[in-house]
PDB file of C-alpha atoms and ligand atoms in Angstrom:
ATOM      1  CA  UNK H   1     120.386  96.348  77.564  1.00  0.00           C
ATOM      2  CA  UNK H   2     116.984  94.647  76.643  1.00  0.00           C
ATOM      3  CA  UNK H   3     113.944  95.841  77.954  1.00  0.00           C
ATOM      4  CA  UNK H   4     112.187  94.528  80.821  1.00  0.00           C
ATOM      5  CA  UNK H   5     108.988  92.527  79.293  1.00  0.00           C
ATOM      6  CA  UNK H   6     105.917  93.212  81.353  1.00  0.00           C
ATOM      7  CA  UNK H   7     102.048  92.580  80.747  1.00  0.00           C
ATOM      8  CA  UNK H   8      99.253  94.297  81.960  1.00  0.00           C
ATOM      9  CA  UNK H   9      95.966  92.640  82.514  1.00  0.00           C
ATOM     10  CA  UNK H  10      92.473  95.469  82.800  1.00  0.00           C
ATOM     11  CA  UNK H  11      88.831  95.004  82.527  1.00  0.00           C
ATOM     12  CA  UNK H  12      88.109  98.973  82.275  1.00  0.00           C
ATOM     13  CA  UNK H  13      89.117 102.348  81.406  1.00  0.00           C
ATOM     14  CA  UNK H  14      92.560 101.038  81.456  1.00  0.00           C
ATOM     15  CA  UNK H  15      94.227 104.953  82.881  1.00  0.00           C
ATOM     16  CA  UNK H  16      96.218 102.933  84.515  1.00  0.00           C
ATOM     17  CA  UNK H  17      97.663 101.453  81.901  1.00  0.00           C
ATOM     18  CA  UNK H  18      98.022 104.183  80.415  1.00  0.00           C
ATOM     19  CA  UNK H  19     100.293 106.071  82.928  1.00  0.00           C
ATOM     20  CA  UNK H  20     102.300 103.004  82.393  1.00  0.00           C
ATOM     21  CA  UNK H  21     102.327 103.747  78.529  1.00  0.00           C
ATOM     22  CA  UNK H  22     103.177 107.126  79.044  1.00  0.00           C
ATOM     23  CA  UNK H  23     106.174 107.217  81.697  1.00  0.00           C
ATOM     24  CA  UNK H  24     107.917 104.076  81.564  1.00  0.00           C
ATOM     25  CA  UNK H  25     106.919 102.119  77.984  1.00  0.00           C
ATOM     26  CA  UNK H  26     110.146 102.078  75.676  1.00  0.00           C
ATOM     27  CA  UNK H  27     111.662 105.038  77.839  1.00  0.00           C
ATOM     28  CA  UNK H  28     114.458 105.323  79.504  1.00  0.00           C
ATOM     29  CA  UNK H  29     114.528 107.704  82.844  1.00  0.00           C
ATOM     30  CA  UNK H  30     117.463 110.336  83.470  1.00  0.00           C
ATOM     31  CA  UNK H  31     119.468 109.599  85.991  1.00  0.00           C
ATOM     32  CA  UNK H  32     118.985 112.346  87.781  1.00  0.00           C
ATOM     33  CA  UNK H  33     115.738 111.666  89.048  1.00  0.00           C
ATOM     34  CA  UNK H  34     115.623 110.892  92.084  1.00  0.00           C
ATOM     35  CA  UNK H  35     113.652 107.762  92.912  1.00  0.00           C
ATOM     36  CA  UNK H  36     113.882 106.684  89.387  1.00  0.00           C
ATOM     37  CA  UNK H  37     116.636 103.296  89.066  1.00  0.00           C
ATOM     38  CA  UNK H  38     119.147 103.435  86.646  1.00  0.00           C
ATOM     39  CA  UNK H  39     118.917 105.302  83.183  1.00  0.00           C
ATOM     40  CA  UNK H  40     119.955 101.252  81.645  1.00  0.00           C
ATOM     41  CA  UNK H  41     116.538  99.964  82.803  1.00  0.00           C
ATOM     42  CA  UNK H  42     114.213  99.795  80.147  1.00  0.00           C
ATOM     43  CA  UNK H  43     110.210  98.722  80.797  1.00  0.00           C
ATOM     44  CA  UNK H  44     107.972  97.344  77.666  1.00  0.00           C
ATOM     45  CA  UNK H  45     104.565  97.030  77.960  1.00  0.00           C
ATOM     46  CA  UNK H  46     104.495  93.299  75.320  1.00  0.00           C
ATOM     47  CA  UNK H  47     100.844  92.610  75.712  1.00  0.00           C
ATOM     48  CA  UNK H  48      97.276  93.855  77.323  1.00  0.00           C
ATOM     49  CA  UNK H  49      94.859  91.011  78.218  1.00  0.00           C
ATOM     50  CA  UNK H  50      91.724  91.895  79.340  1.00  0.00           C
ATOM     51  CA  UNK H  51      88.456  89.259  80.150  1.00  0.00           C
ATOM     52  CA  UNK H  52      86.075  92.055  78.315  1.00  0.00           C
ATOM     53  CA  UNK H  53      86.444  92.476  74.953  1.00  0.00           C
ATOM     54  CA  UNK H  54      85.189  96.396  75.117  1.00  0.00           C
ATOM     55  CA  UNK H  55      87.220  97.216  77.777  1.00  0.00           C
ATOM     56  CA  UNK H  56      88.632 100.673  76.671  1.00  0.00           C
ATOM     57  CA  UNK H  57      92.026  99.543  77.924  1.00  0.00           C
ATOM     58  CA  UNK H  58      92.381  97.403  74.649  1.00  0.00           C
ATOM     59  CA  UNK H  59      92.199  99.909  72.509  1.00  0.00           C
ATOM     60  CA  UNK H  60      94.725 102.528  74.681  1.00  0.00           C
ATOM     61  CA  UNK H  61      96.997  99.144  73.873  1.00  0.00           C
ATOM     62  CA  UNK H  62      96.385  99.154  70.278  1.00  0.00           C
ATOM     63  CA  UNK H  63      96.900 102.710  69.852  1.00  0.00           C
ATOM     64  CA  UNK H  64     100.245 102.090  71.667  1.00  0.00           C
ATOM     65  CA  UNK H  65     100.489  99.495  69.218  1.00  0.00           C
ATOM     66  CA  UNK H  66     100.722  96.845  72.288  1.00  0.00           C
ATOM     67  CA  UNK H  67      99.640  92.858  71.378  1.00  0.00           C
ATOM     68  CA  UNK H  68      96.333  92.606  72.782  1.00  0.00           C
ATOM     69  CA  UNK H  69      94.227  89.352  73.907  1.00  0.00           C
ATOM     70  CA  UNK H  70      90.917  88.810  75.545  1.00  0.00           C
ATOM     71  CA  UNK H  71      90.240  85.991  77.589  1.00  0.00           C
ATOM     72  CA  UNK H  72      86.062  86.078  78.429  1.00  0.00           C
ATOM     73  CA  UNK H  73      84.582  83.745  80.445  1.00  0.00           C
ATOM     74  CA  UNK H  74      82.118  82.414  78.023  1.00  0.00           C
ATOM     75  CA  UNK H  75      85.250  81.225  75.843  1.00  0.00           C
ATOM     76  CA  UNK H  76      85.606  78.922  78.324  1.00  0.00           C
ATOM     77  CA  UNK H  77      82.193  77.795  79.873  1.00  0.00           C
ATOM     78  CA  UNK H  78      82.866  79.144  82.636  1.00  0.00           C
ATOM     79  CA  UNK H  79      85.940  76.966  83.485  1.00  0.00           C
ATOM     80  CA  UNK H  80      87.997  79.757  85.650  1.00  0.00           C
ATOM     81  CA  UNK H  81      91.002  77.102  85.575  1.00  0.00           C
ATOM     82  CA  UNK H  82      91.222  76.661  81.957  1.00  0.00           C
ATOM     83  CA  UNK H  83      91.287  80.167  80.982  1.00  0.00           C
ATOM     84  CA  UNK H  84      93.729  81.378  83.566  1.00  0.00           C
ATOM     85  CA  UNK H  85      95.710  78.492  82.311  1.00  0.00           C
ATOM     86  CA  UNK H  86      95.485  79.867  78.573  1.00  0.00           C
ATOM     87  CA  UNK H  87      96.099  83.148  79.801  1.00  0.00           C
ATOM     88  CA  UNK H  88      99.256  82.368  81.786  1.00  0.00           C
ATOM     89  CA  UNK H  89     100.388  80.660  78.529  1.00  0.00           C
ATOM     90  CA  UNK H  90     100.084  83.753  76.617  1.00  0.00           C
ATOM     91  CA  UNK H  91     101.855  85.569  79.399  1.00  0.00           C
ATOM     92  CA  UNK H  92     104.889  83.502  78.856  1.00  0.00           C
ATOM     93  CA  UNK H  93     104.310  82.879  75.535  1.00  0.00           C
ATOM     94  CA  UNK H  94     105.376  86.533  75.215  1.00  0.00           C
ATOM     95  CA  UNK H  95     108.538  86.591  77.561  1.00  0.00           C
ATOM     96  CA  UNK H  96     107.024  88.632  80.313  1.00  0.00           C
ATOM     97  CA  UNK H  97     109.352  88.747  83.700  1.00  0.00           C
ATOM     98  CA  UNK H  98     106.001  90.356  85.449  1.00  0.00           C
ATOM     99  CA  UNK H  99     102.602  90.495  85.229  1.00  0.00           C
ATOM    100  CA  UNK H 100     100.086  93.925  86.243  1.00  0.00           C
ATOM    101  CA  UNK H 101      96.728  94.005  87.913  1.00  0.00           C
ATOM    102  CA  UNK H 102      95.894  97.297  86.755  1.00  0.00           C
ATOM    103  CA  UNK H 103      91.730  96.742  87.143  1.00  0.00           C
ATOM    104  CA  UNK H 104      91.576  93.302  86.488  1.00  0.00           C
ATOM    105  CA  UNK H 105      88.269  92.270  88.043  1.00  0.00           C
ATOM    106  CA  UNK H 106      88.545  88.636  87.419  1.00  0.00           C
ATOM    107  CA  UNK H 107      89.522  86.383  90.235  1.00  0.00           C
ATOM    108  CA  UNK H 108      92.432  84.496  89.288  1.00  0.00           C
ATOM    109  CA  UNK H 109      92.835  80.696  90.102  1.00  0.00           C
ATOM    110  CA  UNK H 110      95.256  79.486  92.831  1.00  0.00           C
ATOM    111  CA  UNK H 111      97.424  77.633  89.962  1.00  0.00           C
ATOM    112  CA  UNK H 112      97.590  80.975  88.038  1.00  0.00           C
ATOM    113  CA  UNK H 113      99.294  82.851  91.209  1.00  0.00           C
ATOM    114  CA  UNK H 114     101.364  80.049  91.778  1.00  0.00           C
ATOM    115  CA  UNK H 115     102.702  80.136  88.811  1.00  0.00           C
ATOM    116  CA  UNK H 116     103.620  83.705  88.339  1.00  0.00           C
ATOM    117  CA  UNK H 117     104.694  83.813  91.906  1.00  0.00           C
ATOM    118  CA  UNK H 118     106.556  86.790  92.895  1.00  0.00           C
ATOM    119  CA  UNK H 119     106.303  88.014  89.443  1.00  0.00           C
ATOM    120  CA  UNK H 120     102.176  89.504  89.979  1.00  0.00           C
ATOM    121  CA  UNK H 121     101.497  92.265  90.920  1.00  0.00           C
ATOM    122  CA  UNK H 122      97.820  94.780  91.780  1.00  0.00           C
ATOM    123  CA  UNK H 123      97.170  98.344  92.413  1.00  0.00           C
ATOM    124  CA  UNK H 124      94.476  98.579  94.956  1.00  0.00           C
ATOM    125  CA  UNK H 125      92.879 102.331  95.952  1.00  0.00           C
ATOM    126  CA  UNK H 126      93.085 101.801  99.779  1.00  0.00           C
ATOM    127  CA  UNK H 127      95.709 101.833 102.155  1.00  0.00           C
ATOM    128  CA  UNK H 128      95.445  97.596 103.073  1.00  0.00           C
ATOM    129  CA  UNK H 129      94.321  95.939 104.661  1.00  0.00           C
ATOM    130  CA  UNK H 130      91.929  98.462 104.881  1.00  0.00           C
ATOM    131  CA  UNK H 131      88.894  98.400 102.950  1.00  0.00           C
ATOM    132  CA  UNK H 132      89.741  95.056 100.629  1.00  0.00           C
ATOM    133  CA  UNK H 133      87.389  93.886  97.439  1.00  0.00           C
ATOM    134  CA  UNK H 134      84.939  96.446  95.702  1.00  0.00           C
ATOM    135  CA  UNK H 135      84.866  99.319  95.927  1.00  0.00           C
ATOM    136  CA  UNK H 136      87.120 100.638  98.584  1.00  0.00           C
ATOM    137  CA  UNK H 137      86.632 104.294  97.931  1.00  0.00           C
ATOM    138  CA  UNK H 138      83.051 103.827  99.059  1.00  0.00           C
ATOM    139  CA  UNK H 139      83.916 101.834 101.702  1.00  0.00           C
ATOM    140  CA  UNK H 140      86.619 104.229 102.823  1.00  0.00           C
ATOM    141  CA  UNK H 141      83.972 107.266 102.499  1.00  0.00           C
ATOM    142  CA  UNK H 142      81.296 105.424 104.352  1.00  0.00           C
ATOM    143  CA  UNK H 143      83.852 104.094 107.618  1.00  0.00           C
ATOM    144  CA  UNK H 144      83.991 108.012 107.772  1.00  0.00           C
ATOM    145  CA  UNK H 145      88.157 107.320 107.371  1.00  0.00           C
ATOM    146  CA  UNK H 146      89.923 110.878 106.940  1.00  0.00           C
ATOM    147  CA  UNK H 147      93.134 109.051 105.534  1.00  0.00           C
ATOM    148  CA  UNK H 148      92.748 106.646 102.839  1.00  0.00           C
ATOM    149  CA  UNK H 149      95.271 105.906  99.947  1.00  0.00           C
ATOM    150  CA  UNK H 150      96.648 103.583  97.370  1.00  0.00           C
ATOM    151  CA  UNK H 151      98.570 100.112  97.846  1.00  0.00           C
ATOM    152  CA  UNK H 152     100.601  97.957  95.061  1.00  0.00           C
ATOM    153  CA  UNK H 153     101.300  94.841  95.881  1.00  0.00           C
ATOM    154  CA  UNK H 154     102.632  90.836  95.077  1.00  0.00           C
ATOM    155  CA  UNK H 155      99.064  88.480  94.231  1.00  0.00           C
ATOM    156  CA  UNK H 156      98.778  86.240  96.550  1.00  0.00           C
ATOM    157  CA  UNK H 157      95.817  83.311  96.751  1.00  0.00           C
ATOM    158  CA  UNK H 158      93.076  86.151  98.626  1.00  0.00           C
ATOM    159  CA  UNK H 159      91.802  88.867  97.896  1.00  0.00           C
ATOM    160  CA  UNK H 160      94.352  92.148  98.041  1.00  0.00           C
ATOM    161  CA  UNK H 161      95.808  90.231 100.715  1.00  0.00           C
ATOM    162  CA  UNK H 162      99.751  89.759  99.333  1.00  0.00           C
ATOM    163  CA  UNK H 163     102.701  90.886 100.132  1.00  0.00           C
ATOM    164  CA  UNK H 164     102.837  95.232 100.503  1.00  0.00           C
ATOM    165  CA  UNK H 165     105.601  96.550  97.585  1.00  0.00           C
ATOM    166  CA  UNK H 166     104.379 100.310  97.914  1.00  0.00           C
ATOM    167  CA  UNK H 167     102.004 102.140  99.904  1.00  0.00           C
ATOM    168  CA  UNK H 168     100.774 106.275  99.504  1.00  0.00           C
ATOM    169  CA  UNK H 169      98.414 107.896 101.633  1.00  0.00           C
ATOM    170  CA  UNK H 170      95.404 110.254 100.338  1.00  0.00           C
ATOM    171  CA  UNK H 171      93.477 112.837 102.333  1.00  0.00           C
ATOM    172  CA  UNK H 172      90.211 112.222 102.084  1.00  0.00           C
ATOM    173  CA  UNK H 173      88.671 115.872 101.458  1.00  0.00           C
ATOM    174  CA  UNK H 174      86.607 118.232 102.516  1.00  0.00           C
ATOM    175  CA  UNK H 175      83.296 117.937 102.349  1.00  0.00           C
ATOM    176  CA  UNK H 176      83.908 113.932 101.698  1.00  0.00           C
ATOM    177  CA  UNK H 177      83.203 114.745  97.637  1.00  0.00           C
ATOM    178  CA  UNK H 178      83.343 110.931  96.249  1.00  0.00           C
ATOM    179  CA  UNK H 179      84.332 112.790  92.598  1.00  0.00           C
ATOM    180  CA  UNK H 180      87.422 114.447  94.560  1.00  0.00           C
ATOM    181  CA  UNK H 181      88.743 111.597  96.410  1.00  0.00           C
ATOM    182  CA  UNK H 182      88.414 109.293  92.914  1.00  0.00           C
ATOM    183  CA  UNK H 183      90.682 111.881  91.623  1.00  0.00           C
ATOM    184  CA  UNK H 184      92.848 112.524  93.968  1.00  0.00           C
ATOM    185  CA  UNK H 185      93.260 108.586  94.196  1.00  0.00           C
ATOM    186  CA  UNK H 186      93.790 108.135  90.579  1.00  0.00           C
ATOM    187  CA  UNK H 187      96.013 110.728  90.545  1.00  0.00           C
ATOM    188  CA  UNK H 188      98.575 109.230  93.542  1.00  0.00           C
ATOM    189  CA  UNK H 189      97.847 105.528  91.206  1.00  0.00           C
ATOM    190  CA  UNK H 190      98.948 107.245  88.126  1.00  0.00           C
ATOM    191  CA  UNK H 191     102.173 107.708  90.473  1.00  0.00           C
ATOM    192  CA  UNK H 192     102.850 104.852  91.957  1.00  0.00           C
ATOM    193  CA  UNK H 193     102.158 102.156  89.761  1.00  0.00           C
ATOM    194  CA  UNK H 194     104.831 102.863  87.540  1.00  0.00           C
ATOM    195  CA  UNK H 195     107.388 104.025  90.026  1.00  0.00           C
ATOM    196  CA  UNK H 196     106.934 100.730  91.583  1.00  0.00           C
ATOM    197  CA  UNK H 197     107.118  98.795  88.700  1.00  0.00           C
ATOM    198  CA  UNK H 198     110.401 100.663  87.564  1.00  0.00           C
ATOM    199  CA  UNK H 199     111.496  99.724  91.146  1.00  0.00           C
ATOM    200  CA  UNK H 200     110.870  96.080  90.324  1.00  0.00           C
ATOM    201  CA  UNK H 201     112.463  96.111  86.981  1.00  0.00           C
ATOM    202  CA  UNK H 202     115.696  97.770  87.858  1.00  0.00           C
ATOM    203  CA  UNK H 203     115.962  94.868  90.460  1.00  0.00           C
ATOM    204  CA  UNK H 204     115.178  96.686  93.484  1.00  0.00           C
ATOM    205  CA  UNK H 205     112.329  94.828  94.802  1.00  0.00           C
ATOM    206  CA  UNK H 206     112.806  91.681  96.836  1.00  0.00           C
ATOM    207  CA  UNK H 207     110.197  89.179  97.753  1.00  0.00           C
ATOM    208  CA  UNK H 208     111.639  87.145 100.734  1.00  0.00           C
ATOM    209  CA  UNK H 209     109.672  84.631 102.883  1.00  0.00           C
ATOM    210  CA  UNK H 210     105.997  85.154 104.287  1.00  0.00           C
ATOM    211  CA  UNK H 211     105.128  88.652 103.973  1.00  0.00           C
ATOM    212  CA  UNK H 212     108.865  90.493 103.610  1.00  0.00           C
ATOM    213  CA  UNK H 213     108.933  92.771 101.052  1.00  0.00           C
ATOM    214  CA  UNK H 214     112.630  95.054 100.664  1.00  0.00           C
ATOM    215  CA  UNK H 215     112.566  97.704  98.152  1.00  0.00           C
ATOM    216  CA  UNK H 216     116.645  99.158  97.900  1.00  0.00           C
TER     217      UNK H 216
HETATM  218  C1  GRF D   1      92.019 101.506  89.925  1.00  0.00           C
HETATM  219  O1  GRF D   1      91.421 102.336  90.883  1.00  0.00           O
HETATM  220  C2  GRF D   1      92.742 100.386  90.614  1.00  0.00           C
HETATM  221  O2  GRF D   1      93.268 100.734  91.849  1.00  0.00           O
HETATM  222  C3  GRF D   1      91.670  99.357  90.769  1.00  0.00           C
HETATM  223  O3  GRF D   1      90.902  99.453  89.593  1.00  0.00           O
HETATM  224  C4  GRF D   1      90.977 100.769  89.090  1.00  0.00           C
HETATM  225  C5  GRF D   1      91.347 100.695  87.637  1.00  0.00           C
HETATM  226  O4  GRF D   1      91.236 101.938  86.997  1.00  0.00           O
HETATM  227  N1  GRF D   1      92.238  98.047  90.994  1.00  0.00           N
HETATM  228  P1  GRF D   1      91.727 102.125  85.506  1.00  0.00           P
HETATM  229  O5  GRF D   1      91.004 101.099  84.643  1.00  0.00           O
HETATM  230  O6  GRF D   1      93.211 101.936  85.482  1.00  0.00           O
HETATM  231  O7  GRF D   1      91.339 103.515  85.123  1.00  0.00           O
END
């Protein structure tokens, strides 16, 4: 069975990314895990595009021997439409059948999510809505929250504001240690992300009208 083309888009340490290298890229999962999908359903990372060029996610790709490609602002003067349009064509360009926030901290243009409707996705480190945008560890620690947790979900035209795919909780701990809950948080993302995206791949996930979301 061929693989299942994905491509990951990061503008930072990229450990995201690199969970995804590291459980699902080229692998097949036994079947008798549980909440894994079929052992048939194959995942390939075919490209990392990032908007910085130093972004340490590039070179996790290249180790991984994954096509990179950066896309920087200053490329493009500044036109936000024309590089999300060269971007999108170097998405397809490579056959993917879904695309990965995993960091991306660019803004992407209302034509770009259009076009990849249903087929982009982001991992956010809050349970949404709560705590949206920057930084939503901080702003989780600072509300005083005791729960806060990690969210993947479809790109829609605001900001962390699609369609829910996957939601985890994370106990904010004792002694509110900003170190511990980053951890902690990472930890549950390193988790999630690819379980959902093996979801999505082994044709589990189904984007229906407004916000419905089923996951089989
Ligand atoms: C993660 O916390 C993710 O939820 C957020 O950006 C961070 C990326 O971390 N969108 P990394 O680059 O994958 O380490």
């Amino acid at each position: 069975m061929s693989a299942f083309r994905i491509v990951v888009l990061a503008s930072g340490s990229g450990t995201n990314l690199q969970a995804i290298l590291d459980r699902l890229h080229g692998k097949s999962i036994p079947k008798a895990s549980n909440s894994g999908p079929p052992a048939d359903v194959q995942v390939e990372i075919v490209g990392v595009g990032s908007d910085r060029p130093e972004a340490r996610a590039l070179k996790r790709a290249a180790t991984a021997d994954v096509e990179t490609a950066t896309f920087p602002g200053s490329d493009f003067a500044g036109d936000r439409e024309a590089r999300d349009e060269a971007l999108g064509d170097w998405i397809e360009g490579l056959g993917a059948e879904l695309v990965v926030l995993a960091g991306y901290m660019q803004l992407l243009s209302s034509d770009f999510v259009r076009r990849f409707h249903g087929r982009l996705i982001n991992i956010h480190p809050s349970l949404l809505p709560a705590f949206k945008g920057l930084d939503a560890i901080g702003q989780a620690l600072d509300y005083g929250a005791t729960v806060t947790g990690v969210t993947v979900h479809f790109v829609d035209e605001g900001v962390d504001s699609g369609p829910i795919i996957a939601q985890r909780a994370v106990p904010v701990p004792a002694g509110r240690s900003r170190t511990k809950l980053e951890q902690a948080i990472h930890a549950v993302e390193h988790e999630l992300l690819p379980e959902t995206i093996y979801l999505i791949a082994a044709g589990r996930v189904r984007l229906g009208e407004g916000r419905a979301v089923s996951v089989k």
